[in-house]
Coordinates of N, CA and C in Angstrom, one line a residue:
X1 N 84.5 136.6 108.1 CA 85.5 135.9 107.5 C 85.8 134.6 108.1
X2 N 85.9 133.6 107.4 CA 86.2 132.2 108.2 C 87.8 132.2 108.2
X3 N 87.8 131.3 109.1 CA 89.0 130.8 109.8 C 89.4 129.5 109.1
X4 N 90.7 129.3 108.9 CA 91.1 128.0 108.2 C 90.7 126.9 109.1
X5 N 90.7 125.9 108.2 CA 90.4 124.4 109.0 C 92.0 123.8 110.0
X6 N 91.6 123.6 111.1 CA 93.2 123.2 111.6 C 93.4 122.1 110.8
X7 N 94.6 121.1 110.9 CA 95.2 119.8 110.6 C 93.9 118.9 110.9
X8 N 93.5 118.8 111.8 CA 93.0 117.6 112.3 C 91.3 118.2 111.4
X9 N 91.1 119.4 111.6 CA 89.9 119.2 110.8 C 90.1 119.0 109.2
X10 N 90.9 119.0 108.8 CA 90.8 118.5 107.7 C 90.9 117.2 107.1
X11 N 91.5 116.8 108.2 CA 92.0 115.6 108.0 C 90.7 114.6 107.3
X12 N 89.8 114.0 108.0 CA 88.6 113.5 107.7 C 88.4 113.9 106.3
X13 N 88.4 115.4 106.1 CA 87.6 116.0 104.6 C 88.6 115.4 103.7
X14 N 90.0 115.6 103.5 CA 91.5 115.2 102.8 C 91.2 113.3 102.5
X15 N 90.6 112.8 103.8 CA 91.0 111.2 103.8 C 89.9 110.5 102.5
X16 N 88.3 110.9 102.9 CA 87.3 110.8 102.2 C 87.7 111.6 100.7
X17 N 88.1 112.3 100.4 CA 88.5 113.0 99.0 C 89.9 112.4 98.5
X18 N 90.6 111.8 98.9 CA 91.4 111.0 98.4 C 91.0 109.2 98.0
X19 N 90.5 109.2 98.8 CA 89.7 107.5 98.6 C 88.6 107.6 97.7
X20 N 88.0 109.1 97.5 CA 87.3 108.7 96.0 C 88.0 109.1 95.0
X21 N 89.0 110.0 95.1 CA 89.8 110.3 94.0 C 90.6 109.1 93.5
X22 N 91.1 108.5 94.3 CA 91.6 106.9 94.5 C 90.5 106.1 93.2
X23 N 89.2 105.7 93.9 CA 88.5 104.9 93.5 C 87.9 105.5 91.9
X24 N 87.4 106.9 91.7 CA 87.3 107.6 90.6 C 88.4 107.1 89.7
X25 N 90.0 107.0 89.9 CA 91.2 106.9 88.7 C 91.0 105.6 88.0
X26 N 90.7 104.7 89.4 CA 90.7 102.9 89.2 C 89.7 103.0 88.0
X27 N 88.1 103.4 88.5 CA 86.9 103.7 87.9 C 86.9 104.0 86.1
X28 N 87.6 105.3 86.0 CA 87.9 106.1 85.0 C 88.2 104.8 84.0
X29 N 89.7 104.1 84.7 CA 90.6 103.6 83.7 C 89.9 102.4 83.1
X30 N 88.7 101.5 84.2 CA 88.5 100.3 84.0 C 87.0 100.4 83.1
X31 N 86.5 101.8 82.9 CA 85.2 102.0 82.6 C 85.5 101.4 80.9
X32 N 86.5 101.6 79.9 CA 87.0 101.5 78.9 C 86.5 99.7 78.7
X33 N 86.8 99.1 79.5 CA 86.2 97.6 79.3 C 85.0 97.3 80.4
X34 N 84.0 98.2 80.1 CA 82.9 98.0 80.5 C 82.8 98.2 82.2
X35 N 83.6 98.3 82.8 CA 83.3 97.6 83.9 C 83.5 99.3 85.2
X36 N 81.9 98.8 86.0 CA 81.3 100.1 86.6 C 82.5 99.8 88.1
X37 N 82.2 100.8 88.8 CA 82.9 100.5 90.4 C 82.5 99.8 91.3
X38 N 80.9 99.3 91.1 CA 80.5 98.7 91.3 C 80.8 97.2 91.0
X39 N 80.6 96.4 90.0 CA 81.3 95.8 90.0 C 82.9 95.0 89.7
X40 N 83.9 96.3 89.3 CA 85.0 95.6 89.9 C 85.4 95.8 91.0
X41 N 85.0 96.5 91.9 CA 85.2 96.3 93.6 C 84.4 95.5 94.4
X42 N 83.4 94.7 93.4 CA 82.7 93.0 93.9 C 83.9 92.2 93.8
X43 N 84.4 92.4 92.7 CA 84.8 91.2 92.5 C 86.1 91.7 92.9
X44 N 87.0 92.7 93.4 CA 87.9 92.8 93.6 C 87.8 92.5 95.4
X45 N 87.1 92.8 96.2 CA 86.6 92.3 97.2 C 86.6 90.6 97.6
X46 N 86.0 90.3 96.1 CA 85.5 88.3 96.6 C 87.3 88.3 96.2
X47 N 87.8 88.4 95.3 CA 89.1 87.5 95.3 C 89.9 87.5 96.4
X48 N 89.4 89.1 97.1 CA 90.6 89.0 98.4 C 90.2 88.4 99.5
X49 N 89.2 88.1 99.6 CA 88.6 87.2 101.0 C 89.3 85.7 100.6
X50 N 89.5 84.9 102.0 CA 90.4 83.6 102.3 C 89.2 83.0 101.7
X51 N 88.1 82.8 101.4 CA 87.1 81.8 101.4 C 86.2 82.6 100.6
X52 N 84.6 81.2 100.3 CA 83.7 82.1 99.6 C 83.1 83.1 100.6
X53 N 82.2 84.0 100.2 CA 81.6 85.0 101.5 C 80.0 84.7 101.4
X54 N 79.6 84.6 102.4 CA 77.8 85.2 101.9 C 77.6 86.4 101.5
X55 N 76.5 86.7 100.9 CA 76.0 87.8 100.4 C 76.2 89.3 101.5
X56 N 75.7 88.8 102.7 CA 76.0 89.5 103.6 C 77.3 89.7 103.9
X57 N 78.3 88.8 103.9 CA 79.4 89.5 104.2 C 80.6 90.1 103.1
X58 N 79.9 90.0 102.1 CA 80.7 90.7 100.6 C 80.0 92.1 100.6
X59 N 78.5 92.2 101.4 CA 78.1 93.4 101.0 C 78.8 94.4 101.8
X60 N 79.3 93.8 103.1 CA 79.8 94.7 104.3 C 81.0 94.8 103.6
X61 N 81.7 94.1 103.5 CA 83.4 93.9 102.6 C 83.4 95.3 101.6
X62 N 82.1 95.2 101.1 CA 82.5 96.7 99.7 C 81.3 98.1 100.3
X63 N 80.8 97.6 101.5 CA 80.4 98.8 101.8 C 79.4 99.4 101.2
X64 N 78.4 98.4 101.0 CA 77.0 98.5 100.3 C 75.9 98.1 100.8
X65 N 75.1 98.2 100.8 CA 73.7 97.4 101.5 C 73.6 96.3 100.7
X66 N 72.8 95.1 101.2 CA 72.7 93.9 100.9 C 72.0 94.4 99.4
X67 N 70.6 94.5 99.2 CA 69.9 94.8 97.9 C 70.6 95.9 96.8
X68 N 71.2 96.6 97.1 CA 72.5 97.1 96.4 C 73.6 96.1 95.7
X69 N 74.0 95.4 96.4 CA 74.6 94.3 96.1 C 74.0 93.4 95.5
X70 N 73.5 93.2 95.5 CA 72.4 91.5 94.8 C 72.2 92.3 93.2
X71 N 71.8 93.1 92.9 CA 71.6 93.7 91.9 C 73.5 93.2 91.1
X72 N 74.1 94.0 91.4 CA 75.4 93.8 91.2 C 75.7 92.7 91.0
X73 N 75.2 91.6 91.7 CA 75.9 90.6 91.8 C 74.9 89.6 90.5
X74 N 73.7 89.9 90.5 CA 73.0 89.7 89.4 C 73.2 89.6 87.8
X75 N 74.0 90.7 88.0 CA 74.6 90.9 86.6 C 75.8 90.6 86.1
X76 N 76.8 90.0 87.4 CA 78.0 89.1 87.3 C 78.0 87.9 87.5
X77 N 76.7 87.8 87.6 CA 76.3 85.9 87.4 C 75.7 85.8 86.2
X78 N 75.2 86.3 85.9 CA 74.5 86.6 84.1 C 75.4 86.3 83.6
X79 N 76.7 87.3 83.7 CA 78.1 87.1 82.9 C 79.0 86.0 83.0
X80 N 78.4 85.0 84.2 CA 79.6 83.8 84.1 C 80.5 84.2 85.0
X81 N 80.3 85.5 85.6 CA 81.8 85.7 86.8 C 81.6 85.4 87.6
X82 N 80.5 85.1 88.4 CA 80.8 84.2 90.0 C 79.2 83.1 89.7
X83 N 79.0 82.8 90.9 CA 78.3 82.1 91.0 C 77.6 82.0 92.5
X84 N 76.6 82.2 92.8 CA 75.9 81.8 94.2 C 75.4 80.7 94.3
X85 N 75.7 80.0 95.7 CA 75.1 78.8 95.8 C 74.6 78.7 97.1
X86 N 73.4 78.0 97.3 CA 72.8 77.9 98.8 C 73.9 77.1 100.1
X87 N 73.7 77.4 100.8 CA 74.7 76.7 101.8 C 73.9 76.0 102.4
X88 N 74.4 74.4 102.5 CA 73.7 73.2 103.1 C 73.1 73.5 104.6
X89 N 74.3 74.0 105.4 CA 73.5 74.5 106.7 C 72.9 75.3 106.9
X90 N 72.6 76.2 106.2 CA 71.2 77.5 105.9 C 70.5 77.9 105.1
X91 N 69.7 77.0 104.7 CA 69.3 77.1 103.0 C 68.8 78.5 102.2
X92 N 68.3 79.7 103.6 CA 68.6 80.5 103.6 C 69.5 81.4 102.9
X93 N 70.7 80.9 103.2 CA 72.0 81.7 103.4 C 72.9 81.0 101.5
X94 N 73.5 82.3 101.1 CA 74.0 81.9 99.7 C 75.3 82.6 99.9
X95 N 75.8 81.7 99.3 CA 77.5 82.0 99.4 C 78.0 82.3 98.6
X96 N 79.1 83.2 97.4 CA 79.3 83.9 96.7 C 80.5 83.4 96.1
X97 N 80.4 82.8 94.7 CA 81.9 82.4 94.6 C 82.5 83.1 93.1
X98 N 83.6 83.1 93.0 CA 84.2 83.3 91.8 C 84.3 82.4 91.1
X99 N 83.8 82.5 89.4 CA 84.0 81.6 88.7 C 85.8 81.5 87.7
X100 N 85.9 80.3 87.2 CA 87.1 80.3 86.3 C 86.9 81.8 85.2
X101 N 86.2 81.9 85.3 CA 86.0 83.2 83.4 C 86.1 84.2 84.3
X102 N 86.1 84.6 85.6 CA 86.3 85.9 86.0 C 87.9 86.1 86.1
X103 N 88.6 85.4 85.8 CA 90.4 85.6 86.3 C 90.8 86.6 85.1
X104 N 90.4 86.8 84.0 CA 90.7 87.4 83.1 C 90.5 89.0 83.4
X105 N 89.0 89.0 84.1 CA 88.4 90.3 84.4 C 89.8 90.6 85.4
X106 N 89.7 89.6 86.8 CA 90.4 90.1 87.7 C 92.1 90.6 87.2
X107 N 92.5 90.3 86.7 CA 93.9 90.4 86.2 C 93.9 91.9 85.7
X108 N 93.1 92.0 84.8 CA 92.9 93.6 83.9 C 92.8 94.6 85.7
X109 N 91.4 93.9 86.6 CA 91.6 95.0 87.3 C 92.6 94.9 88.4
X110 N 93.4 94.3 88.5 CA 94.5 93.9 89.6 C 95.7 94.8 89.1
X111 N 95.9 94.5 87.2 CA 97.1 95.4 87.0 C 96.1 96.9 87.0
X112 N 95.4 97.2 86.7 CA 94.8 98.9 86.6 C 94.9 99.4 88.2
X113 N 94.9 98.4 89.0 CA 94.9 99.0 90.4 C 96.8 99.1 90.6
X114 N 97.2 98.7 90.5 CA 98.3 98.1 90.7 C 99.0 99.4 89.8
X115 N 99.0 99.5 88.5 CA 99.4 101.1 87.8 C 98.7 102.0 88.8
X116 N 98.1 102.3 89.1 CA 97.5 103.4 89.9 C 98.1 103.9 90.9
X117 N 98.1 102.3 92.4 CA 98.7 102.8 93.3 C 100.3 103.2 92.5
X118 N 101.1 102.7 91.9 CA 102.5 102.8 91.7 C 102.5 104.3 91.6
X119 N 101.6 104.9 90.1 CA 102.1 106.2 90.1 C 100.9 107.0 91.6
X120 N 100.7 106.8 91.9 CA 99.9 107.9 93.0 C 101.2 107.6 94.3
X121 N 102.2 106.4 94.6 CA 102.6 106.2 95.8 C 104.4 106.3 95.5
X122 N 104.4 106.8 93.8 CA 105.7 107.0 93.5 C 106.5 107.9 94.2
X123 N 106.2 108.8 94.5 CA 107.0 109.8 94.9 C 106.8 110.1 96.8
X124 N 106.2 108.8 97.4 CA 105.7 108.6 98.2 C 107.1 107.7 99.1
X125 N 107.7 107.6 100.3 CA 108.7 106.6 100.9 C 108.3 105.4 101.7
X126 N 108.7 104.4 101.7 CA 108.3 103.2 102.4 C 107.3 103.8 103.5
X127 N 108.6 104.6 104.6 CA 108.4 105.0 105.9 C 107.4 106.0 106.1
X128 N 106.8 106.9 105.1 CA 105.5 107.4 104.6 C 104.5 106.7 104.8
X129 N 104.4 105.6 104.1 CA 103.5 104.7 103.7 C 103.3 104.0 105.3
X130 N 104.1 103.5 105.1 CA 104.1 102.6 107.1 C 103.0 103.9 108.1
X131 N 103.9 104.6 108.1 CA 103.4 105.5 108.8 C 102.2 105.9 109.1
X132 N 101.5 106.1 107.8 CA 99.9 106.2 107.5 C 99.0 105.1 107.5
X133 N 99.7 103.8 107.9 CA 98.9 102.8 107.5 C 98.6 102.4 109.2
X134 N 99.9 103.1 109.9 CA 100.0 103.2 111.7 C 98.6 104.1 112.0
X135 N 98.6 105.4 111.5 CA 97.4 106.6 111.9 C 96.4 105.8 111.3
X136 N 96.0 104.9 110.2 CA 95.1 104.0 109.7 C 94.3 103.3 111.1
X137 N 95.2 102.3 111.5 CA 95.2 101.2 112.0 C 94.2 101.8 113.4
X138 N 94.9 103.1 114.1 CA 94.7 103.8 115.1 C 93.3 104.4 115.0
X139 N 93.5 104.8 114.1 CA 91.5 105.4 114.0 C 90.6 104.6 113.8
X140 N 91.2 103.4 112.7 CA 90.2 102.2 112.5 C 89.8 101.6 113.9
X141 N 90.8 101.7 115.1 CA 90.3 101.0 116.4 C 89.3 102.0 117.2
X142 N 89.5 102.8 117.0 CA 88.9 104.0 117.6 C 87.1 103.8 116.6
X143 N 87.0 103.4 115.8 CA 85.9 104.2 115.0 C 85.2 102.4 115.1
X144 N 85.9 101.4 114.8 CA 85.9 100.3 114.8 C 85.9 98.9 115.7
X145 N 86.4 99.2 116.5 CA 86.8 98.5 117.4 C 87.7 97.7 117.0
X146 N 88.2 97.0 118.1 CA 89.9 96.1 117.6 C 89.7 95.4 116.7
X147 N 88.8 94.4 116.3 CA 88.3 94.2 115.2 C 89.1 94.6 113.6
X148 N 88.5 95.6 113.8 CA 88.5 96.7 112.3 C 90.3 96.8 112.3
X149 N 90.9 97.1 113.5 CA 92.2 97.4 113.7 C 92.6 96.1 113.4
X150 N 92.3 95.1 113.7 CA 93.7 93.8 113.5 C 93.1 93.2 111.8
X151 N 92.4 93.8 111.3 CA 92.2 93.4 109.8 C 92.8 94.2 109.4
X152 N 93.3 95.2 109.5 CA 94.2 96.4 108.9 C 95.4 95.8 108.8
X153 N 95.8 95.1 110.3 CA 97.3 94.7 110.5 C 97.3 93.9 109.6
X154 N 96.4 93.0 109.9 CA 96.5 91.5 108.6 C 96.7 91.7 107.3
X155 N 96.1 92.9 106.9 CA 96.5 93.0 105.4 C 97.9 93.7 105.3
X156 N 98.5 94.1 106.2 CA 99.7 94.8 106.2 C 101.1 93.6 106.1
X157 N 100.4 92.8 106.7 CA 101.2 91.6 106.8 C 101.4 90.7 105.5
X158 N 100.5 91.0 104.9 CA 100.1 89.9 103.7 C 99.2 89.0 103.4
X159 N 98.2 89.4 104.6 CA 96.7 88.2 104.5 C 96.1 88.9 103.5
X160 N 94.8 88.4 103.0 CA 94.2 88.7 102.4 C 93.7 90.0 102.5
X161 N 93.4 91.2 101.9 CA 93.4 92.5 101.7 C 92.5 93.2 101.1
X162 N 91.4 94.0 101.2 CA 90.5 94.6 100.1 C 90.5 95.8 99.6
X163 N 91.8 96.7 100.3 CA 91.7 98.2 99.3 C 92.1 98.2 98.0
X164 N 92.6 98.7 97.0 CA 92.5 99.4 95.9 C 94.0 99.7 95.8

């Protein structure tokens, strides 16, 4: 006979199963106007960065591999929604921008994320929320380094932000 999972072992299994349930609702709602998880968490990612990003650092941002990403990003340049351009000091190196015609997209998925969190965080209290974003912050340094932890803070604050 097995033994229940303690608190802490579940915790991990609970956090990962909520963040796709999370991303699956967003997913579900936005599939109706075309659009895969893939690319509205490109482009929900480029709007929240301070600046344009390289390819490399949009792929880290949504947590994809570079060639994963390019594909994606292939087919939102087709559409007019961003645009890549080489960077003078690394001709190498291409920088990833949002075009004027993607504000439309972004808006649809900004309010769909936006209904989402409200009813999933409705019945949820400020000091709840704080709270978890404290055990967030604390693992993210542990798993992350300080790093990982003071982008947490930053978006708590009101900088620029990439969750959902």
């Amino acid at each position: 006979m097995k033994k229940p999972l303690s608190d802490q072992e579940q915790f991990g299994l609970r956090l990962g199963l909520v963040a796709r349930l999370w991303r699956a609702e967003i997913d579900r709602r936005l599939a109706t106007f075309g659009l895969t998880e893939a690319r509205w968490l490109t482009l929900l990612h480029l709007s929240r960065l301070a600046e344009a990003a390289t390819q490399r650092e949009l792929a880290e941002a949504v947590g994809v591999r570079g060639p994963t990403l390019v594909r994606t990003l292939d087919r939102l340049e087709a559409e007019g929604l961003i645009e890549r351009r080489t960077e003078a000091a690394d001709r190498r190196t291409k920088s990833v921008h949002l075009r004027a015609e993607a504000a439309p997209v972004l808006e649809r998925i900004e309010a769909t994320a936006a209904a989402v969190r409200a009813e999933i965080l409705s019945d949820i209290s400020h000091a709840e929320v704080t709270t978890c974003l404290k055990v967030f912050e604390q693992i993210a340094g542990k798993l992350g380094g300080a790093e990982t932890a003071m982008q947490l803070t930053h978006r708590r604050t009101g900088e620029p932000w990439t969750s959902v």
